[in-house]
């Protein structure tokens, strides 16, 4: 069973823990840490993050930056999907 990394995340935007620090403490690799945090967020745990690390939001406003980052990633993924769909159409047309 994996250790509960959620208890390692400090509260408030004045304190943060990085993925590297979590990894050192738990021997869990970055991709798995991100999956665990993503699942926790989906379960309504208010884990905020920025370029300095993760922290538990104390106020709704502390989640604004994290929500904006997620929205940006969603937008970029949609653009990538649409580009691949167009490439696929062009490839199919070239085969005809």
CSV table of N, CA and C in Angstrom, one decimal:
chain,number,residue,atom,x,y,z
A,1,UNK,N,0.9,-1.2,0.0
A,1,UNK,CA,0.0,0.0,0.0
A,1,UNK,C,0.9,1.2,0.0
A,2,UNK,N,0.5,2.2,-0.8
A,2,UNK,CA,1.3,3.5,-0.9
A,2,UNK,C,1.0,4.4,0.3
A,3,UNK,N,2.1,5.1,0.8
A,3,UNK,CA,1.8,6.0,1.9
A,3,UNK,C,0.9,7.1,1.5
A,4,UNK,N,0.2,7.6,2.5
A,4,UNK,CA,-0.8,8.7,2.2
A,4,UNK,C,0.0,10.0,2.1
A,5,UNK,N,0.3,10.4,0.8
A,5,UNK,CA,1.1,11.7,0.6
A,5,UNK,C,0.3,12.9,1.0
A,6,UNK,N,-1.0,12.8,1.0
A,6,UNK,CA,-1.8,14.0,1.3
A,6,UNK,C,-1.5,14.6,2.7
A,7,UNK,N,-1.1,13.8,3.7
A,7,UNK,CA,-0.8,14.3,5.0
A,7,UNK,C,0.5,15.1,5.0
A,8,UNK,N,1.3,14.9,3.9
A,8,UNK,CA,2.6,15.7,3.9
A,8,UNK,C,2.4,17.1,3.3
A,9,UNK,N,1.3,17.4,2.7
A,9,UNK,CA,1.0,18.7,2.1
A,9,UNK,C,0.7,19.7,3.1
A,10,UNK,N,1.5,20.8,3.3
A,10,UNK,CA,1.2,21.8,4.3
A,10,UNK,C,0.0,22.7,3.9
A,11,UNK,N,-0.6,23.3,4.9
A,11,UNK,CA,-1.7,24.1,4.8
A,11,UNK,C,-1.4,25.6,4.6
A,12,UNK,N,-2.0,26.3,3.6
A,12,UNK,CA,-1.8,27.7,3.4
A,12,UNK,C,-0.7,28.0,2.4
A,13,UNK,N,-1.0,29.0,1.6
A,13,UNK,CA,-0.1,29.3,0.5
A,13,UNK,C,1.3,29.8,1.0
A,14,UNK,N,1.5,30.1,2.2
A,14,UNK,CA,2.8,30.4,2.8
A,14,UNK,C,3.7,29.3,2.9
A,15,UNK,N,3.2,28.0,2.9
A,15,UNK,CA,4.0,26.8,3.0
A,15,UNK,C,3.7,25.9,1.8
A,16,UNK,N,4.8,25.3,1.3
A,16,UNK,CA,4.6,24.4,0.2
A,16,UNK,C,5.5,23.2,0.3
A,17,UNK,N,5.2,22.1,-0.4
A,17,UNK,CA,6.1,21.0,-0.5
A,17,UNK,C,6.2,20.7,-2.0
A,18,UNK,N,7.4,20.4,-2.5
A,18,UNK,CA,7.6,20.1,-3.9
A,18,UNK,C,7.4,18.6,-4.1
A,19,UNK,N,7.2,18.3,-5.4
A,19,UNK,CA,7.0,16.9,-5.8
A,19,UNK,C,8.3,16.1,-5.4
A,20,UNK,N,9.5,16.8,-5.6
A,20,UNK,CA,10.8,16.2,-5.3
A,20,UNK,C,10.9,15.9,-3.8
A,21,UNK,N,10.4,16.8,-3.0
A,21,UNK,CA,10.5,16.6,-1.5
A,21,UNK,C,9.5,15.4,-1.2
A,22,UNK,N,8.3,15.3,-1.8
A,22,UNK,CA,7.4,14.2,-1.5
A,22,UNK,C,8.1,12.9,-1.9
A,23,UNK,N,8.7,12.9,-3.1
A,23,UNK,CA,9.4,11.7,-3.6
A,23,UNK,C,10.5,11.3,-2.6
A,24,UNK,N,11.3,12.2,-2.1
A,24,UNK,CA,12.4,11.8,-1.2
A,24,UNK,C,11.8,11.2,0.1
A,25,UNK,N,10.7,11.7,0.6
A,25,UNK,CA,10.1,11.2,1.8
A,25,UNK,C,9.4,9.9,1.6
A,26,UNK,N,8.9,9.6,0.4
A,26,UNK,CA,8.0,8.4,0.2
A,26,UNK,C,8.5,7.4,-0.8
A,27,UNK,N,9.5,7.8,-1.6
A,27,UNK,CA,10.0,6.9,-2.7
A,27,UNK,C,9.0,6.7,-3.8
A,28,UNK,N,8.0,7.6,-3.8
A,28,UNK,CA,7.0,7.6,-4.9
A,28,UNK,C,7.5,8.6,-6.0
A,29,UNK,N,7.4,8.1,-7.2
A,29,UNK,CA,7.9,8.9,-8.4
A,29,UNK,C,6.9,10.0,-8.7
A,30,UNK,N,7.4,11.1,-9.4
A,30,UNK,CA,6.6,12.2,-9.8
A,30,UNK,C,5.3,11.9,-10.5
A,31,UNK,N,5.3,11.0,-11.5
A,31,UNK,CA,4.0,10.8,-12.2
A,31,UNK,C,2.9,10.1,-11.2
A,32,UNK,N,3.4,9.3,-10.3
A,32,UNK,CA,2.4,8.7,-9.4
A,32,UNK,C,2.0,9.7,-8.4
A,33,UNK,N,2.8,10.6,-8.0
A,33,UNK,CA,2.4,11.7,-7.1
A,33,UNK,C,1.4,12.5,-7.7
A,34,UNK,N,1.6,12.9,-9.0
A,34,UNK,CA,0.6,13.7,-9.7
A,34,UNK,C,-0.8,13.0,-9.8
A,35,UNK,N,-0.7,11.7,-10.0
A,35,UNK,CA,-2.0,10.9,-10.1
A,35,UNK,C,-2.7,10.9,-8.8
A,36,UNK,N,-2.0,10.7,-7.7
A,36,UNK,CA,-2.6,10.7,-6.4
A,36,UNK,C,-3.2,12.1,-6.1
A,37,UNK,N,-2.5,13.1,-6.4
A,37,UNK,CA,-3.0,14.5,-6.1
A,37,UNK,C,-4.2,14.8,-7.0
A,38,UNK,N,-4.1,14.3,-8.3
A,38,UNK,CA,-5.3,14.5,-9.2
A,38,UNK,C,-6.5,13.8,-8.6
A,39,UNK,N,-6.4,12.6,-8.1
A,39,UNK,CA,-7.5,11.8,-7.6
A,39,UNK,C,-8.0,12.5,-6.3
A,40,UNK,N,-7.1,13.0,-5.5
A,40,UNK,CA,-7.5,13.7,-4.3
A,40,UNK,C,-8.3,15.0,-4.6
A,41,UNK,N,-7.9,15.7,-5.6
A,41,UNK,CA,-8.6,16.9,-6.1
A,41,UNK,C,-10.0,16.5,-6.6
A,42,UNK,N,-10.1,15.4,-7.3
A,42,UNK,CA,-11.4,15.0,-7.8
A,42,UNK,C,-12.3,14.6,-6.6
A,43,UNK,N,-11.7,14.2,-5.5
A,43,UNK,CA,-12.5,13.9,-4.3
A,43,UNK,C,-12.7,15.1,-3.4
A,44,UNK,N,-12.6,16.3,-3.9
A,44,UNK,CA,-12.8,17.6,-3.2
A,44,UNK,C,-11.8,18.0,-2.2
A,45,UNK,N,-10.6,17.5,-2.3
A,45,UNK,CA,-9.5,17.9,-1.4
A,45,UNK,C,-8.9,19.1,-2.1
A,46,UNK,N,-8.9,20.3,-1.4
A,46,UNK,CA,-8.4,21.5,-2.1
A,46,UNK,C,-6.9,21.7,-2.1
A,47,UNK,N,-6.3,20.8,-2.9
A,47,UNK,CA,-4.8,20.9,-3.1
A,47,UNK,C,-4.5,21.9,-4.2
A,48,UNK,N,-3.8,23.0,-3.8
A,48,UNK,CA,-3.4,24.0,-4.7
A,48,UNK,C,-2.0,23.8,-5.1
A,49,UNK,N,-1.5,24.4,-6.2
A,49,UNK,CA,-0.1,24.3,-6.6
A,49,UNK,C,0.3,25.4,-7.4
A,50,UNK,N,1.6,25.6,-7.5
A,50,UNK,CA,2.2,26.6,-8.3
A,50,UNK,C,3.6,26.2,-8.6
A,51,UNK,N,4.4,27.0,-9.2
A,51,UNK,CA,5.8,26.6,-9.5
A,51,UNK,C,6.7,26.3,-8.3
A,52,UNK,N,6.2,26.6,-7.1
A,52,UNK,CA,6.9,26.4,-5.9
A,52,UNK,C,6.5,25.2,-5.1
A,53,UNK,N,5.4,24.5,-5.5
A,53,UNK,CA,5.0,23.3,-4.9
A,53,UNK,C,3.5,23.2,-4.6
A,54,UNK,N,3.2,22.3,-3.8
A,54,UNK,CA,1.8,22.0,-3.4
A,54,UNK,C,1.5,22.5,-2.0
A,55,UNK,N,0.2,22.9,-1.8
A,55,UNK,CA,-0.3,23.3,-0.5
A,55,UNK,C,-1.8,23.1,-0.4
A,56,UNK,N,-2.3,22.9,0.8
A,56,UNK,CA,-3.7,22.9,1.0
A,56,UNK,C,-4.3,24.3,1.1
A,57,UNK,N,-5.2,24.6,0.2
A,57,UNK,CA,-5.8,25.9,0.2
A,57,UNK,C,-6.6,26.1,1.5
A,58,UNK,N,-6.5,27.3,2.1
A,58,UNK,CA,-7.2,27.7,3.2
A,58,UNK,C,-8.5,28.5,2.9
A,59,UNK,N,-8.4,29.2,1.7
A,59,UNK,CA,-9.5,30.0,1.2
A,59,UNK,C,-9.8,29.6,-0.2
A,60,UNK,N,-11.0,29.9,-0.6
A,60,UNK,CA,-11.4,29.7,-2.0
A,60,UNK,C,-10.5,30.4,-3.0
A,61,UNK,N,-10.0,31.6,-2.7
A,61,UNK,CA,-9.2,32.4,-3.6
A,61,UNK,C,-7.8,31.7,-3.8
A,62,UNK,N,-7.3,30.9,-2.8
A,62,UNK,CA,-6.1,30.3,-3.0
A,62,UNK,C,-6.1,29.2,-4.1
A,63,UNK,N,-7.3,28.8,-4.5
A,63,UNK,CA,-7.4,27.8,-5.6
A,63,UNK,C,-7.5,28.5,-7.0
A,64,UNK,N,-7.6,29.8,-7.1
A,64,UNK,CA,-7.7,30.4,-8.4
A,64,UNK,C,-6.6,30.1,-9.4
A,65,UNK,N,-5.3,30.2,-8.9
A,65,UNK,CA,-4.2,30.0,-9.8
A,65,UNK,C,-4.2,28.5,-10.3
A,66,UNK,N,-4.4,27.6,-9.4
A,66,UNK,CA,-4.4,26.2,-9.8
A,66,UNK,C,-5.5,25.9,-10.8
A,67,UNK,N,-6.7,26.4,-10.6
A,67,UNK,CA,-7.8,26.2,-11.5
A,67,UNK,C,-7.5,26.8,-12.9
A,68,UNK,N,-6.8,28.0,-12.9
A,68,UNK,CA,-6.4,28.6,-14.1
A,68,UNK,C,-5.4,27.8,-14.9
A,69,UNK,N,-4.4,27.2,-14.1
A,69,UNK,CA,-3.4,26.3,-14.7
A,69,UNK,C,-4.1,25.1,-15.4
A,70,UNK,N,-5.0,24.5,-14.6
A,70,UNK,CA,-5.7,23.3,-15.2
A,70,UNK,C,-6.5,23.7,-16.4
A,71,UNK,N,-7.2,24.8,-16.4
A,71,UNK,CA,-7.9,25.3,-17.6
A,71,UNK,C,-7.0,25.4,-18.8
A,72,UNK,N,-5.8,26.0,-18.6
A,72,UNK,CA,-4.8,26.2,-19.6
A,72,UNK,C,-4.4,24.8,-20.2
A,73,UNK,N,-4.1,23.9,-19.3
A,73,UNK,CA,-3.7,22.5,-19.8
A,73,UNK,C,-4.9,21.9,-20.6
A,74,UNK,N,-6.1,22.0,-20.2
A,74,UNK,CA,-7.2,21.5,-20.9
A,74,UNK,C,-7.3,22.1,-22.3
A,75,UNK,N,-7.1,23.4,-22.4
A,75,UNK,CA,-7.2,24.1,-23.7
A,75,UNK,C,-6.1,23.6,-24.6
A,76,UNK,N,-4.9,23.4,-24.1
A,76,UNK,CA,-3.8,22.9,-24.9
A,76,UNK,C,-4.0,21.5,-25.4
A,77,UNK,N,-4.6,20.7,-24.5
A,77,UNK,CA,-4.9,19.3,-24.9
A,77,UNK,C,-6.0,19.3,-26.0
A,78,UNK,N,-7.0,20.2,-25.9
A,78,UNK,CA,-8.0,20.2,-26.9
A,78,UNK,C,-7.4,20.6,-28.3
A,79,UNK,N,-6.5,21.6,-28.2
A,79,UNK,CA,-5.8,22.0,-29.4
A,79,UNK,C,-5.0,20.9,-30.0
A,80,UNK,N,-4.3,20.1,-29.2
A,80,UNK,CA,-3.5,19.0,-29.7
A,80,UNK,C,-4.4,17.9,-30.3
A,81,UNK,N,-5.5,17.7,-29.6
A,81,UNK,CA,-6.5,16.7,-30.2
A,81,UNK,C,-7.0,17.1,-31.5
A,82,UNK,N,-7.4,18.4,-31.6
A,82,UNK,CA,-7.9,18.9,-32.9
A,82,UNK,C,-6.9,18.8,-34.0
A,83,UNK,N,-5.6,19.1,-33.7
A,83,UNK,CA,-4.5,19.0,-34.7
A,83,UNK,C,-4.4,17.6,-35.1
A,84,UNK,N,-4.4,16.7,-34.2
A,84,UNK,CA,-4.3,15.2,-34.6
A,84,UNK,C,-5.5,14.8,-35.5
A,85,UNK,N,-6.7,15.2,-35.1
A,85,UNK,CA,-7.8,14.9,-35.9
A,85,UNK,C,-7.7,15.4,-37.3
A,86,UNK,N,-7.2,16.6,-37.5
A,86,UNK,CA,-7.0,17.2,-38.8
A,86,UNK,C,-5.9,16.4,-39.6
A,87,UNK,N,-4.8,16.1,-38.9
A,87,UNK,CA,-3.8,15.3,-39.5
A,87,UNK,C,-4.3,14.0,-40.0
A,88,UNK,N,-5.2,13.4,-39.2
A,88,UNK,CA,-5.7,12.1,-39.5
A,88,UNK,C,-6.6,12.2,-40.8
A,89,UNK,N,-7.4,13.2,-40.8
A,89,UNK,CA,-8.3,13.5,-42.0
A,89,UNK,C,-7.4,13.6,-43.3
A,90,UNK,N,-6.3,14.5,-43.1
A,90,UNK,CA,-5.4,14.7,-44.3
A,90,UNK,C,-4.8,13.4,-44.7
A,91,UNK,N,-4.4,12.6,-43.8
A,91,UNK,CA,-3.7,11.3,-44.1
A,91,UNK,C,-4.7,10.4,-44.8
A,92,UNK,N,-6.0,10.3,-44.4
A,92,UNK,CA,-7.0,9.5,-45.0
A,92,UNK,C,-7.3,10.0,-46.4
A,93,UNK,N,-7.3,11.3,-46.6
A,93,UNK,CA,-7.5,11.9,-47.9
A,93,UNK,C,-6.4,11.5,-48.9
A,94,UNK,N,-5.2,11.5,-48.4
A,94,UNK,CA,-4.0,11.2,-49.2
A,94,UNK,C,-4.0,9.8,-49.7
A,95,UNK,N,-4.6,8.9,-48.9
A,95,UNK,CA,-4.7,7.5,-49.2
A,95,UNK,C,-5.6,7.2,-50.3
A,96,UNK,N,-6.7,8.0,-50.4
A,96,UNK,CA,-7.8,7.8,-51.4
A,96,UNK,C,-7.2,7.9,-52.8
